[in-house]
Each structure stands twice: as C-alpha cells, then as structure tokens.
Short mmCIF file of C-alpha atoms in Angstrom, two decimals:
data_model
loop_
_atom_site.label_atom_id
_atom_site.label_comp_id
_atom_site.label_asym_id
_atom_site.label_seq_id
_atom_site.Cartn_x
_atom_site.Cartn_y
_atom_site.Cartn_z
CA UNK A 11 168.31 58.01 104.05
CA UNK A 12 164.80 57.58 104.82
CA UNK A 13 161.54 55.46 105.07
CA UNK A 14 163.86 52.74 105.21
CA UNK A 15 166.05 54.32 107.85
CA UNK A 16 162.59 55.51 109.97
CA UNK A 17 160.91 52.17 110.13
CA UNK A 18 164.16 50.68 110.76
CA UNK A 19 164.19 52.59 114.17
CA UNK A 20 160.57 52.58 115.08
CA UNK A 21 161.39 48.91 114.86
CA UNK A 22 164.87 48.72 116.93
CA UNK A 23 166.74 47.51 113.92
CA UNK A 24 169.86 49.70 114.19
CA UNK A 25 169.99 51.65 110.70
CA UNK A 26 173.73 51.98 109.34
CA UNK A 27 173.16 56.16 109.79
CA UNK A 28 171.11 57.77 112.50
CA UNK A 29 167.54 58.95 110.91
CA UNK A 30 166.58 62.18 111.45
CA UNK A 31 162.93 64.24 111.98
CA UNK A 32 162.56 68.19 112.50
CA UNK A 33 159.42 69.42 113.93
CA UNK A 34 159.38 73.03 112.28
CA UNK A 35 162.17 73.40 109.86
CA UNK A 36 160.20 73.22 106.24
CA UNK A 37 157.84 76.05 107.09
CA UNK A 38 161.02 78.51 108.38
CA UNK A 39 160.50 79.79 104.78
CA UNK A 40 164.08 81.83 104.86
CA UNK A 41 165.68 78.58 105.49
CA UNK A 42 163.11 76.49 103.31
CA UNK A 43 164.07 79.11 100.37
CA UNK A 44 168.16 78.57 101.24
CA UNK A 45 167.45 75.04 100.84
CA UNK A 46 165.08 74.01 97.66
CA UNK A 47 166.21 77.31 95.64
CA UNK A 48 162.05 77.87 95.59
CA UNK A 49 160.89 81.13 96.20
CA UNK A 50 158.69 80.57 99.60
CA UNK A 51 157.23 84.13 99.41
CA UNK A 52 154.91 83.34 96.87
CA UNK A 53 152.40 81.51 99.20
CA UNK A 54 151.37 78.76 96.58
CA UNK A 55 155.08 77.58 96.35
CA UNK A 56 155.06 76.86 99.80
CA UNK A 57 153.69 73.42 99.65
CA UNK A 58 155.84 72.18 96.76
CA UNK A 59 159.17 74.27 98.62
CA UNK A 60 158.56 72.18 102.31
CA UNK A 61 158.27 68.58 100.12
CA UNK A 62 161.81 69.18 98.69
CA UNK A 63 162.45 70.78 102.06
CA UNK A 64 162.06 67.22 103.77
CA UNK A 65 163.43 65.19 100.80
CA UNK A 66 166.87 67.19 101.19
CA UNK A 67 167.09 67.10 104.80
CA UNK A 68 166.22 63.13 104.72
CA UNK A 69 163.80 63.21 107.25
CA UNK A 70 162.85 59.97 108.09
CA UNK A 71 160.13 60.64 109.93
CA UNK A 72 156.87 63.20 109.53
CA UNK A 73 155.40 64.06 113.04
CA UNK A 74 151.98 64.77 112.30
CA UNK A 75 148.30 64.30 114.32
CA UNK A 76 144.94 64.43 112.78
CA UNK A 77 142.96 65.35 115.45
CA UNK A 78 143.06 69.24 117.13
CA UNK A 79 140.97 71.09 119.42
CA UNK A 80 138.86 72.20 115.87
CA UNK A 81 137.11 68.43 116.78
CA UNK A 82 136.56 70.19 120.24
CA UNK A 83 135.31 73.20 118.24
CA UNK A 84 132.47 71.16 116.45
CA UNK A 85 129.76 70.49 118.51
CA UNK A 86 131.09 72.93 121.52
CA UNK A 87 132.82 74.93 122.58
CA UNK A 88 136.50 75.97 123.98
CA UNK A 89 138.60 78.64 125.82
CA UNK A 90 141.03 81.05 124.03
CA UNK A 91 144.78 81.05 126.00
CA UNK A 92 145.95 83.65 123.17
CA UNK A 93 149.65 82.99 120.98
CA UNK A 94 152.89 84.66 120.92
CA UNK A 95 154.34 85.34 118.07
CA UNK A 96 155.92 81.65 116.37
CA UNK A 97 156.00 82.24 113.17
CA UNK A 98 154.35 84.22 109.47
CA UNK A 99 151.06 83.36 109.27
CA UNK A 100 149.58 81.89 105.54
CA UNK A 101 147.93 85.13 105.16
CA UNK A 102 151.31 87.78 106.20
CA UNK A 103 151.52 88.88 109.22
CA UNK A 104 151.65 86.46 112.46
CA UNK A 105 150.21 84.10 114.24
CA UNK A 106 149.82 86.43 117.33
CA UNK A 107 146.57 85.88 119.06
CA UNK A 108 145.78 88.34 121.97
CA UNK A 109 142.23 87.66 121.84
CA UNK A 110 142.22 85.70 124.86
CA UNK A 111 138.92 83.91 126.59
CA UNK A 112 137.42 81.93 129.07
CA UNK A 113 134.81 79.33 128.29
CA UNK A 114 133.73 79.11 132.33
CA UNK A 115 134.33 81.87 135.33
CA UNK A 116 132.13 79.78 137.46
CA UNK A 117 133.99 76.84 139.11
CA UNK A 118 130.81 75.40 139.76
CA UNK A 119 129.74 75.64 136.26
CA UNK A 120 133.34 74.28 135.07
CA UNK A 121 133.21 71.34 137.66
CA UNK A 122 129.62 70.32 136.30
CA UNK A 123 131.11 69.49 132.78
CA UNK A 124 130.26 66.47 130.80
CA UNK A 125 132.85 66.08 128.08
CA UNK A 126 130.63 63.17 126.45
CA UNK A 127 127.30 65.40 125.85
CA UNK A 128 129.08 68.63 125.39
CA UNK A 129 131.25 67.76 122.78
CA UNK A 130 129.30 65.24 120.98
CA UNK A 131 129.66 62.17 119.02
CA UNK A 132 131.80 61.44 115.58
CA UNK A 133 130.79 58.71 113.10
CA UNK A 134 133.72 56.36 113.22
CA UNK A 135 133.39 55.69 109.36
CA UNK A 136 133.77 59.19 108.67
CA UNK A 137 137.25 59.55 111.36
CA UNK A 138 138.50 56.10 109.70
CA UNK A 139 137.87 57.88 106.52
CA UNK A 140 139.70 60.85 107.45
CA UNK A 141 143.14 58.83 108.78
CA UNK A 142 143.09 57.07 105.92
CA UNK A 143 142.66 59.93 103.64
CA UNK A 144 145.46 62.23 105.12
CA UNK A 145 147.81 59.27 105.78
CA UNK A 146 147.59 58.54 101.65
CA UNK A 147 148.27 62.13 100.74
CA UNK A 148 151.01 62.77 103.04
CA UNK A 149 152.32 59.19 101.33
CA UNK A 150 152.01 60.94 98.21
CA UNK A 151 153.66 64.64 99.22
CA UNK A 152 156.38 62.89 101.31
CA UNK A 153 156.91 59.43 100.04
CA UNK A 154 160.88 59.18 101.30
CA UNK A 155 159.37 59.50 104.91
CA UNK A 156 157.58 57.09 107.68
CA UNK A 157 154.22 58.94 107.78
CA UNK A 158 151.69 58.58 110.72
CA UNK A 159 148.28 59.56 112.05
CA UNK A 160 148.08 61.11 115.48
CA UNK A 161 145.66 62.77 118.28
CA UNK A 162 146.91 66.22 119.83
CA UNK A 163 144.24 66.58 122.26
CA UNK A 164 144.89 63.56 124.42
CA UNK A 165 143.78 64.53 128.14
CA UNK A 166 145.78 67.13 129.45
CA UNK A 167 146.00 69.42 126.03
CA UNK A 168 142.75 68.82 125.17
CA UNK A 169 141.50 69.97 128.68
CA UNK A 170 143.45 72.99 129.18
CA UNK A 171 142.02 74.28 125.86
CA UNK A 172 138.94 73.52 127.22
CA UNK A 173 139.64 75.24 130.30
CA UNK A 174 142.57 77.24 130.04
CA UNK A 175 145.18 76.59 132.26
CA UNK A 176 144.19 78.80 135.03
CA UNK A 177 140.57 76.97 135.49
CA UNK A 178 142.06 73.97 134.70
CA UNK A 179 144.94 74.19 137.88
CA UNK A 180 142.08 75.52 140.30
CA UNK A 181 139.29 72.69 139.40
CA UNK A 182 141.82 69.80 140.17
CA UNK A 183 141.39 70.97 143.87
CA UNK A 184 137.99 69.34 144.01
CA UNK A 185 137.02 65.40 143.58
CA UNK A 186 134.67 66.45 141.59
CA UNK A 187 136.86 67.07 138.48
CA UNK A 188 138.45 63.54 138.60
CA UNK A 189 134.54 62.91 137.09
CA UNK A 190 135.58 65.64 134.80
CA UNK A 191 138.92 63.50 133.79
CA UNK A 192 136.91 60.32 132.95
CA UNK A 193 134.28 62.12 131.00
CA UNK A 194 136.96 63.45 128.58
CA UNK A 195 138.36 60.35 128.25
CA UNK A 196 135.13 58.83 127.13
CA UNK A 197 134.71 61.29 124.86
CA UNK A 198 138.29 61.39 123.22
CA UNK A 199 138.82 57.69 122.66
CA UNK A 200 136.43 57.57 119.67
CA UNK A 201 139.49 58.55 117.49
CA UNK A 202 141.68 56.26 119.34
CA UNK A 203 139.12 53.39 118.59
CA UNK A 204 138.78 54.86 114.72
CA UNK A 205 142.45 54.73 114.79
CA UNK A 206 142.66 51.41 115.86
CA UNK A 207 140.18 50.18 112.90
CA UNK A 208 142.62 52.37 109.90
CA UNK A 209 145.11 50.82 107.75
CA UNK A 210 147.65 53.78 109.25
CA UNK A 211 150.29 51.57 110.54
CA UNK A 212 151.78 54.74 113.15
CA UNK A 213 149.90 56.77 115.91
CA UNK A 214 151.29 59.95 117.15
CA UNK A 215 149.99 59.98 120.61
CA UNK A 216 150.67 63.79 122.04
CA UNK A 217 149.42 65.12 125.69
CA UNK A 218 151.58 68.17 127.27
CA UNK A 219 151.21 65.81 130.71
CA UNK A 220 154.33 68.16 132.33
CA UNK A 221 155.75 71.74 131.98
CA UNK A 222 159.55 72.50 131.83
CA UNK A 223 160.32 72.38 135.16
CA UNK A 224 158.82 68.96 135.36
CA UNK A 225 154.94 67.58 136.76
CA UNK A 226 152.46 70.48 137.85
CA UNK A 227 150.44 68.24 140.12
CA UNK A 228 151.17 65.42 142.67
CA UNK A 229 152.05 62.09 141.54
CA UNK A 230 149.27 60.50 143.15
CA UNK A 231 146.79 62.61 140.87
CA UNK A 232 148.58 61.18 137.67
CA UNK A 233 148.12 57.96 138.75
CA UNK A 234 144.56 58.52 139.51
CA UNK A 235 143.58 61.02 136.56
CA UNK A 236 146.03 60.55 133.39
CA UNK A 237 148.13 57.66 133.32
CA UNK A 238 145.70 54.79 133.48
CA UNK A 239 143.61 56.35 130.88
CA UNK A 240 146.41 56.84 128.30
CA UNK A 241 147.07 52.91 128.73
CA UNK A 242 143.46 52.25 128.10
CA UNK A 243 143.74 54.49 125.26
CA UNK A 244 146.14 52.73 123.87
CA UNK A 245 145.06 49.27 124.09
CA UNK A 246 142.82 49.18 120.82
CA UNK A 247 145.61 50.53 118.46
CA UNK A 248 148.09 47.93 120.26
CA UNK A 249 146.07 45.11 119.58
CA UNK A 250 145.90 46.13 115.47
CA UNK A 251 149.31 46.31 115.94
CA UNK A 252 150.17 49.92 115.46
CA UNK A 253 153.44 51.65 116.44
CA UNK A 254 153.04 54.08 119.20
CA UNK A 255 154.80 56.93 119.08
CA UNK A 256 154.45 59.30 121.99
CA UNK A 257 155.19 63.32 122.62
CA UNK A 258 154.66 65.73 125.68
CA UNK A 259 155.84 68.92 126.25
CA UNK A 260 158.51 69.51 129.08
CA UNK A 261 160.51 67.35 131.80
CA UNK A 262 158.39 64.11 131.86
CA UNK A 263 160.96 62.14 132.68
CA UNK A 264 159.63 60.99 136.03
CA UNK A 265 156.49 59.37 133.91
CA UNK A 266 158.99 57.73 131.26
CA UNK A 267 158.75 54.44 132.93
CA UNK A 268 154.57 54.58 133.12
CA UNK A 269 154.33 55.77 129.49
CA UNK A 270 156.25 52.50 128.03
CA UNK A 271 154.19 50.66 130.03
CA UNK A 272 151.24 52.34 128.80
CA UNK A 273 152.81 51.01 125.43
CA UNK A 274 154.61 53.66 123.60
CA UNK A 275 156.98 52.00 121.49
CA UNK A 276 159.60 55.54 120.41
CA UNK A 277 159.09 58.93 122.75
CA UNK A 278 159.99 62.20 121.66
CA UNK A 279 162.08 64.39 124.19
CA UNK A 280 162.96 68.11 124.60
CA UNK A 281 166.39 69.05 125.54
CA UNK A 282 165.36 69.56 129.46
CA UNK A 283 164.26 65.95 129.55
CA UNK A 284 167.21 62.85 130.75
CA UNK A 285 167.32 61.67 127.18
CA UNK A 286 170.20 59.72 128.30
CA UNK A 287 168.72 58.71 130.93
CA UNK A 288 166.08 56.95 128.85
CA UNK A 289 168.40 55.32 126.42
CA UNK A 290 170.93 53.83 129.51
CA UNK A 291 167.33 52.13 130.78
CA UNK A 292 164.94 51.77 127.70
CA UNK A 293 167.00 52.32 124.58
CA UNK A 294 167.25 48.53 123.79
CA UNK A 295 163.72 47.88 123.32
CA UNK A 296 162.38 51.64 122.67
CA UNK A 297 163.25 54.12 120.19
CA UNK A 298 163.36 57.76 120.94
CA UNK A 299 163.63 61.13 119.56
CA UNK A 300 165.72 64.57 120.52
CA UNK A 301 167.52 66.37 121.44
CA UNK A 302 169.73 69.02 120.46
CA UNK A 303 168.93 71.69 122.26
CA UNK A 304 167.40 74.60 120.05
CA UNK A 305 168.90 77.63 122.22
CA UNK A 306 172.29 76.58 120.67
CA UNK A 307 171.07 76.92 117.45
CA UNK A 308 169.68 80.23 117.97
CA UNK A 309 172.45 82.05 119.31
CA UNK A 310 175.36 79.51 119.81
CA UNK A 311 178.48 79.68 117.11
CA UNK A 312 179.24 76.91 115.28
CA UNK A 313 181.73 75.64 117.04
CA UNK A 314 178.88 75.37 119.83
CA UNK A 315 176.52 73.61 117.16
CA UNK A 316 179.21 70.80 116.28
CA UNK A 317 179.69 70.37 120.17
CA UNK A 318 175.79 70.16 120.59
CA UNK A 319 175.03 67.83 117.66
CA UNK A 320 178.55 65.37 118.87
CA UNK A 321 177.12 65.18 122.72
CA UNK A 322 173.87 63.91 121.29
CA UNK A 323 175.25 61.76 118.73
CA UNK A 324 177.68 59.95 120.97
CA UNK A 325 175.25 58.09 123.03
CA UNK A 326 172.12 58.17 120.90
CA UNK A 327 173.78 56.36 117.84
CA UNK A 328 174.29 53.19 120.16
CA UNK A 329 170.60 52.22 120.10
CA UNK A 330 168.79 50.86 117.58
CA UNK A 331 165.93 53.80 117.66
CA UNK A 332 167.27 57.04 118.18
CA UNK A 333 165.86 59.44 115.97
CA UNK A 334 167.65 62.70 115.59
CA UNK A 335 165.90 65.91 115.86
CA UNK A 336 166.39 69.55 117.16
CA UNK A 337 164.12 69.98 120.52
CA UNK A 338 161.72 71.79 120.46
CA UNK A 339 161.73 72.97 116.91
CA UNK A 340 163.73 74.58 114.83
CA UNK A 341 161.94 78.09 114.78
CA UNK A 342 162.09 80.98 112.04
CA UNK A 343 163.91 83.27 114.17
CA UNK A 344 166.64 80.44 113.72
CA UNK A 345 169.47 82.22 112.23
CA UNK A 346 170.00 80.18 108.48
CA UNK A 347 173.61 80.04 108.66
CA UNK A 348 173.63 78.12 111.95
CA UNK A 349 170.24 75.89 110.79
CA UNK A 350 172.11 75.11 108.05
CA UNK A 351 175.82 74.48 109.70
CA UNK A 352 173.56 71.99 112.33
CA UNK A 353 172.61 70.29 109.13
CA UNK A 354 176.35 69.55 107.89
CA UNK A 355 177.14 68.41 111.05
CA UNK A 356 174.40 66.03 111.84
CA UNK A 357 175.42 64.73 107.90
CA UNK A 358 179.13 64.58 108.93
CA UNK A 359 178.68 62.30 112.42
CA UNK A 360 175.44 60.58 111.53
CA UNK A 361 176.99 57.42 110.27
CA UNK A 362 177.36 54.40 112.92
#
C-alpha cells in the first residue's frame, strides 16, 4: 500500500485495497511513539518518528498546502482570532493563543480594502521555486506517498484571517464588500497561476466555504462572491493538467455539485457532510476522502470503532477513489488504544 494505491484513486482506477490518508495522526507523538518505537519527546526525533509514522500506517496520500496566511503576513497585515488548545507545541507547552486582535474596528475602513495593494505582489519564479522545492523534499521524507502542493488561504479562510469572522459576517451586508471579494481574488491567484507553471502534478485547493451546520450566508451570495472565482482559480492548473484535490471545513454538501464543476477531481469530507451522498451521485468519476467520524474514536469502545470503520467501508470501497481517512483528524487527546484498534480494523476490511 501506497503511491501506487493513491494515484490509483486520484485517478478512478479502483486499487485492489482502499488507500488511506490521516490528517493529524504522525504528530499525536504518544501514538507516533506506540507506533515507530522512536522516542518523540526528544524534539529532533520528531521528524524522523512521523516519516516511519506514515510509512507504517500506508498512507497513500500527504495532505499538505504551501501557502498560509504568513504570505498574508508579508507585505501586510492580518487579524488574530486566538487558538484553543490542539495540540504540544515544538517548543512544550501548547498551541493556545489568547492573544486575540482585530486588524479593522471601522467598517468603513474594512469595506475600503484593496487586497491587491495591501498585500502586495510575489515573484512567480520565486513561488514556482518554492512548490517545487517542498514538493521534492516531501518526495524525499515520504517517498511511499502521493505528495502535493496546495493553497490554504483560498477566499473565505484567507479573508476571515484578514478580518476575523465577526468583521467579516457584518461587511457582507454591504455591496461594497463584493469589491472586497474580487480584490482578494486578484490578489490570491498569483500562487494558483505559479502553481499552474510547477512540475507538482497535485493541488490541494482548501477554503472553509461552510461551518458545521452547513452555509453561513445565502446561496445567492456564493454564487455571486465565491464559487465563480474558485472555477476561475482553477482553470490555469486544469489546463497543465494537475489533479485537483479540494477541502472545506463543515457541511458543504449543498456546494458539492458547483465545486466538481469548478473542477475538483477527489474532495475531502468531515463526518457531518452526505459522504454517501456524494459517492451514490459523483463517485464514478470523482474520488473522495472521509469519513469516520473522530468522536468515536475519542470516546467510543471498540466495538463502536469496528462498527464506525465497517459503515464507511461498505459503500466507500465500491468506487474507484475513496480514500480512507478519520474526519476531522485524529487529535492527541485520541486515546492510543482506540487510534490504534481503528488502525487494525481499517487493515482487516480494507481489501476489495
């Protein structure tokens, strides 16, 4: 299990086992340690500890993006929504952030934004430079695995750090921020242009478009403001003939249909989303990814876990691209026993 298995899926070609990705699992160190035998509390095993991490687990896949809100950061500059606690940060301690800001209090001010101007210009050499460079040494940590490229700060993530989500939700009440909308997306398609001109053959494209409970806005504002852009997005890296690989946050299942069109060839799904759904409609000419549901890992027995992983399993294995993977992560408050009895039971049903 593998590359093989991976590209296999991301191109609808029905593997012999089910491939697998996790999102989380080689840096929940307990686990990590339980695995490889490496001790993870020594910081500079860590690296070497998640590689055989991965290789054990077979993952198949390696989500990954390039581009965060630190290429927001560069020229400009960004609100602070804080962090609970995920996970040990690499210097002890956490990665709790209560050290929250505001970047405008003035809707006026907010509304007035150009995205172009304020956050400036990259030279596409050096963003080729950099996809190409972090696509080779991920080859070379993780070479059992499809690797990929990616941009987290599509539209909608990369404008509520921006904003934060409270200025954000009040400035779509005025036209005025649709100019708002267009002016990020001229700013962030540079690095889906760059993209577009690498030799990475997989983009990760990744915009939290929805919350759990489903869209926050009307539909008529995604059409208007977020769907039309991602397509145009998308069109450079389609015609180089990159694999599109696509991830929000939450219940976007109403926007499934739009986000194929847009060209997403495999989507990634939390458990709250109609993976099913998906797969009875799309599933013979688009992969996708999920989605045991990670509350059954954290508290379920195993028992639970082996009627969790079997639901999935029994429709997902019948297309040609399902991925599996534990939605949405597999965090380090994760009990090891039952990480590790989800393990033996995604081994023991993942053959077709």
């Amino acid at each position: 299990m593998g590359f093989k298995e991976g590209w296999q899926a991301i191109n609808m070609q029905m593997p012999d086992a089910v491939p697998r990705t996790e999102y989380s699992a080689h840096v929940h160190w307990e686990l990590v340690e339980k695995v490889t035998g490496i001790d993870t509390k020594k910081i500079e095993n860590r690296d070497r500890a998640s590689a055989a991490f991965i290789k054990n687990w077979d993952f198949s896949l390696l989500w990954y993006a390039n581009i965060h809100k630190n290429y927001l950061e560069r020229f400009g500059k960004i609100s602070n929504m804080g962090h609970a606690v995920y996970a040990e940060s690499s210097a002890g301690g956490s990665d709790k952030d209560e050290n929250t800001s505001v970047l405008f209090k003035d809707v006026d001010e907010a509304l007035a934004l150009d995205c172009t101007k304020f956050y400036g210009e990259f030279d596409q050499s050096e963003l080729i430079a950099t996809y190409e460079r972090e696509y080779e040494a991920m080859c070379r940590d993780y070479p059992d695995t499809v690797n990929m490229g990616g941009v987290y700060i599509t539209l909608v993530s990369g404008l509520t750090y921006v904003y934060g989500w409270e200025m954000f939700l009040e400035c779509m009440a005025y036209e005025e921020f649709d100019r708002v909308m267009q002016s990020y997306y001229e700013w962030v398609k540079q690095f889906y242009e760059a993209f577009a001109k690498s030799n990475v053959p997989v983009l990760m494209m990744h915009d939290d478009i929805t919350w759990t409970s489903g869209k926050f806005a009307s539909r008529a504002w995604y059409d208007q403001n977020v769907l039309p852009y991602l397509k145009k997005l998308l069109e450079p890296c389609k015609r180089a003939g990159k694999k599109i690989l696509f991830t929000s946050d939450g219940n976007y299942g109403e926007f499934t249909d739009a986000i194929v069109d847009c060209g997403a060839d495999m989507l990634f799904f939390e458990p709250h989303s109609d993976m099913e759904g998906f797969a009875k409609k799309h599933g013979k000419t688009h992969g996708f990814v999920g989605d045991v549901d990670t509350r059954v890992l954290l508290s379920g027995s195993k028992e639970d876990i082996e009627r969790e992983v079997k639901r999935v399993m029994e429709f997902g294995k019948r297309y040609p691209g399902f991925v599996m993977a534990v939605g949405n992560h597999i965090p380090p408050n994760t009990p090891v026993d039952n990480a590790l009895w989800y393990d033996e039971f995604y081994r023991k049903y993942r053959a077709r």
